[in-house]
Short mmCIF file of C-alpha atoms in Angstrom, two decimals:
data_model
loop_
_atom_site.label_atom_id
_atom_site.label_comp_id
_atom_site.label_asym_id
_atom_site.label_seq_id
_atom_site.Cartn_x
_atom_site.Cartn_y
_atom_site.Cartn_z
CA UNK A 165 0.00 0.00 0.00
CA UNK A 166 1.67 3.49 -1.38
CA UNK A 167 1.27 6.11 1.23
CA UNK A 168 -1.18 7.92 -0.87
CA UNK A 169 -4.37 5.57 -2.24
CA UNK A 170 -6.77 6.21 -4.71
CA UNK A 171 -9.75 6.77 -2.55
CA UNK A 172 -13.98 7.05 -3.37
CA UNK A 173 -14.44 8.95 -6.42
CA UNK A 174 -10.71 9.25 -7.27
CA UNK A 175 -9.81 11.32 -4.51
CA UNK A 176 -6.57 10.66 -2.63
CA UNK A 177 -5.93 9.50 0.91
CA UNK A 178 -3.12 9.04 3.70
CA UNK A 179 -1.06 10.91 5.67
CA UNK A 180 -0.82 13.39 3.44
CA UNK A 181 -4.62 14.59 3.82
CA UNK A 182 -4.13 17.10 6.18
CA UNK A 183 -1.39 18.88 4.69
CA UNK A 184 -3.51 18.43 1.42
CA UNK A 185 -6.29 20.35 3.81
CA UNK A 186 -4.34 22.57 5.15
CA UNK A 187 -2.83 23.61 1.83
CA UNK A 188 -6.17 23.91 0.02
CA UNK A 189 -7.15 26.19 2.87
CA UNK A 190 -4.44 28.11 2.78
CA UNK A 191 -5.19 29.16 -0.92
CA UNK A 192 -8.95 29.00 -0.72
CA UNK A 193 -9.75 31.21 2.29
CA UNK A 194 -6.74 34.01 1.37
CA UNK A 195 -8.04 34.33 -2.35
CA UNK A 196 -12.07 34.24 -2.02
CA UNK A 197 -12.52 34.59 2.27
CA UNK A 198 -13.19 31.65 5.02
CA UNK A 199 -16.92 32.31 4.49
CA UNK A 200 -17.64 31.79 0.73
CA UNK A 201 -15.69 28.80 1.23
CA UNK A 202 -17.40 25.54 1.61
CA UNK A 203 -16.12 22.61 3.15
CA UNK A 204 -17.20 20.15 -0.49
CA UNK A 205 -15.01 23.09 -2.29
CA UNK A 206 -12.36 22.56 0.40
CA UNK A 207 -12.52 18.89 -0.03
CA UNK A 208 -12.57 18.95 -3.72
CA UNK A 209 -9.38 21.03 -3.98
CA UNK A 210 -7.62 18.65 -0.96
CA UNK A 211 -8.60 15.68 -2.92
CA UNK A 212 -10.02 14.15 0.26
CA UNK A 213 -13.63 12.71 0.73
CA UNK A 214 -15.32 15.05 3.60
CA UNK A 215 -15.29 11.91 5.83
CA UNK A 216 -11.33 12.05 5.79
CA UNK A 217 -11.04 16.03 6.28
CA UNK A 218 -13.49 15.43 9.44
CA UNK A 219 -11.02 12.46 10.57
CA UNK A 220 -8.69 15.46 10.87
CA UNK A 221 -10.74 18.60 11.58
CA UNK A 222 -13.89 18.23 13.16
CA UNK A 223 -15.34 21.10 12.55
CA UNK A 224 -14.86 24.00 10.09
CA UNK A 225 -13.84 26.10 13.09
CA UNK A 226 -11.02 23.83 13.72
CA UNK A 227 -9.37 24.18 10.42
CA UNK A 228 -9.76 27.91 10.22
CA UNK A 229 -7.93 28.09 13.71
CA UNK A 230 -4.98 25.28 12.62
CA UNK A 231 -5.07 27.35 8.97
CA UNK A 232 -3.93 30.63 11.51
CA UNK A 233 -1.47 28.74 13.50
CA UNK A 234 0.23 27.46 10.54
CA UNK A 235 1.23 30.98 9.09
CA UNK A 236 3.43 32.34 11.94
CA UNK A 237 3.54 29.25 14.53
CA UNK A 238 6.85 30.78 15.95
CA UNK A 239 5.82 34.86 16.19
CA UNK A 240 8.10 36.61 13.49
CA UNK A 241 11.51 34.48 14.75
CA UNK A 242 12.77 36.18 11.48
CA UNK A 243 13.08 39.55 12.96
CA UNK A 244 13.03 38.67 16.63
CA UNK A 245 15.29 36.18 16.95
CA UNK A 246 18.21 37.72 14.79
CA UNK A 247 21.89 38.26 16.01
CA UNK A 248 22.74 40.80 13.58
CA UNK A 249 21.05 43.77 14.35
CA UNK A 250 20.91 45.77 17.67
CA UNK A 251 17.17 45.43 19.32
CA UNK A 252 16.82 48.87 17.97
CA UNK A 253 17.72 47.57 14.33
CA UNK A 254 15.08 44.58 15.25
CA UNK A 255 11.97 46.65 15.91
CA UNK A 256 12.31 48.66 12.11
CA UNK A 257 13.05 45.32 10.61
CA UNK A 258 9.09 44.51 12.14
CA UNK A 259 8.22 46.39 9.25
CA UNK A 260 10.89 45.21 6.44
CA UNK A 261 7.48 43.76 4.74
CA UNK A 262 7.28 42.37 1.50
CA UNK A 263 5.12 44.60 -1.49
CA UNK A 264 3.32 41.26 -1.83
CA UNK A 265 2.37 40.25 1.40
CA UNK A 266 -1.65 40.30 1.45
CA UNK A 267 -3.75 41.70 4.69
CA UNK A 268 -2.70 40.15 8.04
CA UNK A 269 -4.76 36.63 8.14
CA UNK A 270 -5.40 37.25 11.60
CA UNK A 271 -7.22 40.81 10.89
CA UNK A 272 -8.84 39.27 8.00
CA UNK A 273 -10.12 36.74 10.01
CA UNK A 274 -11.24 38.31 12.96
CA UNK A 275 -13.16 40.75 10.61
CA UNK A 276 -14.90 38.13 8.55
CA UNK A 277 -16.05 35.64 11.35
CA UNK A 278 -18.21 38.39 13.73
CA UNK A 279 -17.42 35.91 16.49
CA UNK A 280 -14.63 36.76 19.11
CA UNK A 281 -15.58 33.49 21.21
CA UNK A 282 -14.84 31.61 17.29
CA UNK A 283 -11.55 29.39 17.83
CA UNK A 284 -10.16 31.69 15.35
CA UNK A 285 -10.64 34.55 16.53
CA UNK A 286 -9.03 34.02 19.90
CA UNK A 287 -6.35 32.28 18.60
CA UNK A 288 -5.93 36.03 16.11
CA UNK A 289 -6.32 37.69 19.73
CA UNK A 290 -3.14 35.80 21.11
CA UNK A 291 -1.32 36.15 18.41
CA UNK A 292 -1.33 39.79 18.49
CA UNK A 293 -1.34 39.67 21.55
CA UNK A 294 2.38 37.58 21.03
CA UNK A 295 3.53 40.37 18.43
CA UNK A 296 3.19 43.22 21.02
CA UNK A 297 4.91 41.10 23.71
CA UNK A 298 7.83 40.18 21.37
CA UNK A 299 8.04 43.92 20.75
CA UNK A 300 8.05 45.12 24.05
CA UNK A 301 10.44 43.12 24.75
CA UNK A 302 12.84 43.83 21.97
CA UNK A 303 12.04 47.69 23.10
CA UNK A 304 13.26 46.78 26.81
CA UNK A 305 16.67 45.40 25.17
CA UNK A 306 16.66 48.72 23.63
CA UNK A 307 16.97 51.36 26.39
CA UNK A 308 12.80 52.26 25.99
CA UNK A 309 11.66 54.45 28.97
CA UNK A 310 8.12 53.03 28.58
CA UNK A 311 8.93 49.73 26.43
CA UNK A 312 4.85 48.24 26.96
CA UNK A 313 3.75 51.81 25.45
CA UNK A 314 6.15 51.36 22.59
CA UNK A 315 5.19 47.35 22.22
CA UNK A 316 1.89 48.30 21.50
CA UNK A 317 2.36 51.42 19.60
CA UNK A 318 4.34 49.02 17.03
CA UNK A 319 2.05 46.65 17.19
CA UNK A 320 -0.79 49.17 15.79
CA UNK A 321 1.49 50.54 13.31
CA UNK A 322 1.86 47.35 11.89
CA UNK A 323 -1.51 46.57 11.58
CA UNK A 324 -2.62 49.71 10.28
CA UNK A 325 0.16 49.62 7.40
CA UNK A 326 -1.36 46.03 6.95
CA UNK A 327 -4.56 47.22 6.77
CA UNK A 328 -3.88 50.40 4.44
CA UNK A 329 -1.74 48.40 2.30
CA UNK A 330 -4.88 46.22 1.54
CA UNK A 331 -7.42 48.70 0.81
CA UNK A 332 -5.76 50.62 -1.31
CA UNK A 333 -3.50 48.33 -2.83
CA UNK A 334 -0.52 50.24 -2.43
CA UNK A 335 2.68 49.37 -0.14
CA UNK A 336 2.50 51.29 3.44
CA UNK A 337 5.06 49.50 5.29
CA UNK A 338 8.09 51.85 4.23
CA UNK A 339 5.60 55.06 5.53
CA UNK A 340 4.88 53.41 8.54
CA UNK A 341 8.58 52.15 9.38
CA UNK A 342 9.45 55.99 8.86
CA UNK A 343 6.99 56.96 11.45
CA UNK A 344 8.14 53.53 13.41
CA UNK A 345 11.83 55.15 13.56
CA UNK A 346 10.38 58.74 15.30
CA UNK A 347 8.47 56.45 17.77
CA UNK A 348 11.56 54.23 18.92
CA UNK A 349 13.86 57.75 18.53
CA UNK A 350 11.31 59.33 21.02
CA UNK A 351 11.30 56.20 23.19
CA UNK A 352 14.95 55.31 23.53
CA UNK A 353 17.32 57.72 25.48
CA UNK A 354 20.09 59.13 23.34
CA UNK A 355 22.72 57.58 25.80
CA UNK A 356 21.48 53.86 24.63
CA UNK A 357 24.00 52.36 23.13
CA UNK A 358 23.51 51.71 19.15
CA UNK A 359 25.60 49.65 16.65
CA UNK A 360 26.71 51.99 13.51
CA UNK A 361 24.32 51.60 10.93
CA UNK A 362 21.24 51.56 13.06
CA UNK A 363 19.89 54.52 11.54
CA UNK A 364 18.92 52.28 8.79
CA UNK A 365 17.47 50.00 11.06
CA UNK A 366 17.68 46.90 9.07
CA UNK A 367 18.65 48.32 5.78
CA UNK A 368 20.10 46.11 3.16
CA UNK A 369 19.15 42.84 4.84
CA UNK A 370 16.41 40.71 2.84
CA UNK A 371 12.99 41.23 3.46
CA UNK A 372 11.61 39.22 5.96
CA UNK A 373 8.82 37.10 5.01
CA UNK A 374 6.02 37.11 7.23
CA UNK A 375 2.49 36.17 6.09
CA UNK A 376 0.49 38.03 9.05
CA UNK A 377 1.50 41.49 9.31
#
């Protein structure tokens, strides 16, 4: 028996269902929403019979939440776990966002299910929740006076340029690491010590891919 069998209806079957699943999701609820997508179009596009994808994912809800956790399962460990910039250099490259990179998942999300108790939606709420603490953090490192009202000032930058950049289809991330670089100027005492080449932040380094921001 091959790992993946013909199943009912010519459909495949195995261990690789779920990432099947997960992958069809993935391109299914980015391109046309989690709503206008049923779970036969889901299944069809998996190659799975809807009696395997519920073997995996009980419910709808459950995929949508594992579809979430997928993107980011690690919180940005491309810009917040690097060794080459100064923490100061860390927070702009937060915003060293590909032209490309579609609205945040988790804002899109949260927006289109009108249900904060939905297993999506909370797990959106701790991941944000996870970017703010990762910045704060990295702003403590940093010298910040007030590094939890810097956190979270970050964090709403970056979801407003992710935001902005969707509706009107235009790249916002360079404006808003500008305004990013007076916040963490404003927040870090001039005596903190800075690496040279920290004016640019993370300048010259590759973008950083991160699907949620």
């Amino acid at each position: 028996m091959t790992e993946l069998e013909k199943g009912p209806q010519g459909r495949r079957r195995g261990r690789g269902a779920r990432e099947r699943i997960l992958g069809a999701s993935q391109q299914l609820f980015r391109d046309q929403g989690i709503n206008r997508t049923g779970m036969d179009q889901l299944c069809a596009a998996a190659q799975v019979s809807k009696r395997t994808a519920y073997q995996h994912f009980p419910s709808k809800d459950e995929l949508v939440a594992e579809y979430l956790r997928r993107f980011d399962p690690d919180v940005m460990p491309g810009v917040f776990d690097r060794t080459d910039l100064t923490p100061r250099g860390r927070l702009l490259a937060a915003f060293e966002i590909p032209a490309s990179t579609p609205l945040c998942p988790y804002i899109a999300a949260a927006v289109e299910l009108h249900d904060p108790e939905h297993p999506a939606s909370q797990y959106a709420r701790d991941y944000k929740t996870a970017i703010a603490a990762r910045l704060t953090e990295t702003a403590h490192e940093a010298g910040a006076i007030d590094p939890e009202q810097l956190g979270e000032q970050l964090a709403l930058l970056l979801d407003g340029a992710a935001a902005r950049t969707r509706v009107l289809n235009r790249e916002s991330f360079s404006t808003a690491a500008a305004i990013a670089a007076v916040l963490i100027d404003n927040a870090i005492p001039a005596s903190s010590p800075r690496r040279p080449g920290d004016d640019r932040g993370a300048a010259g380094s590759a973008p950083v891919p991160v699907e949620g921001r």
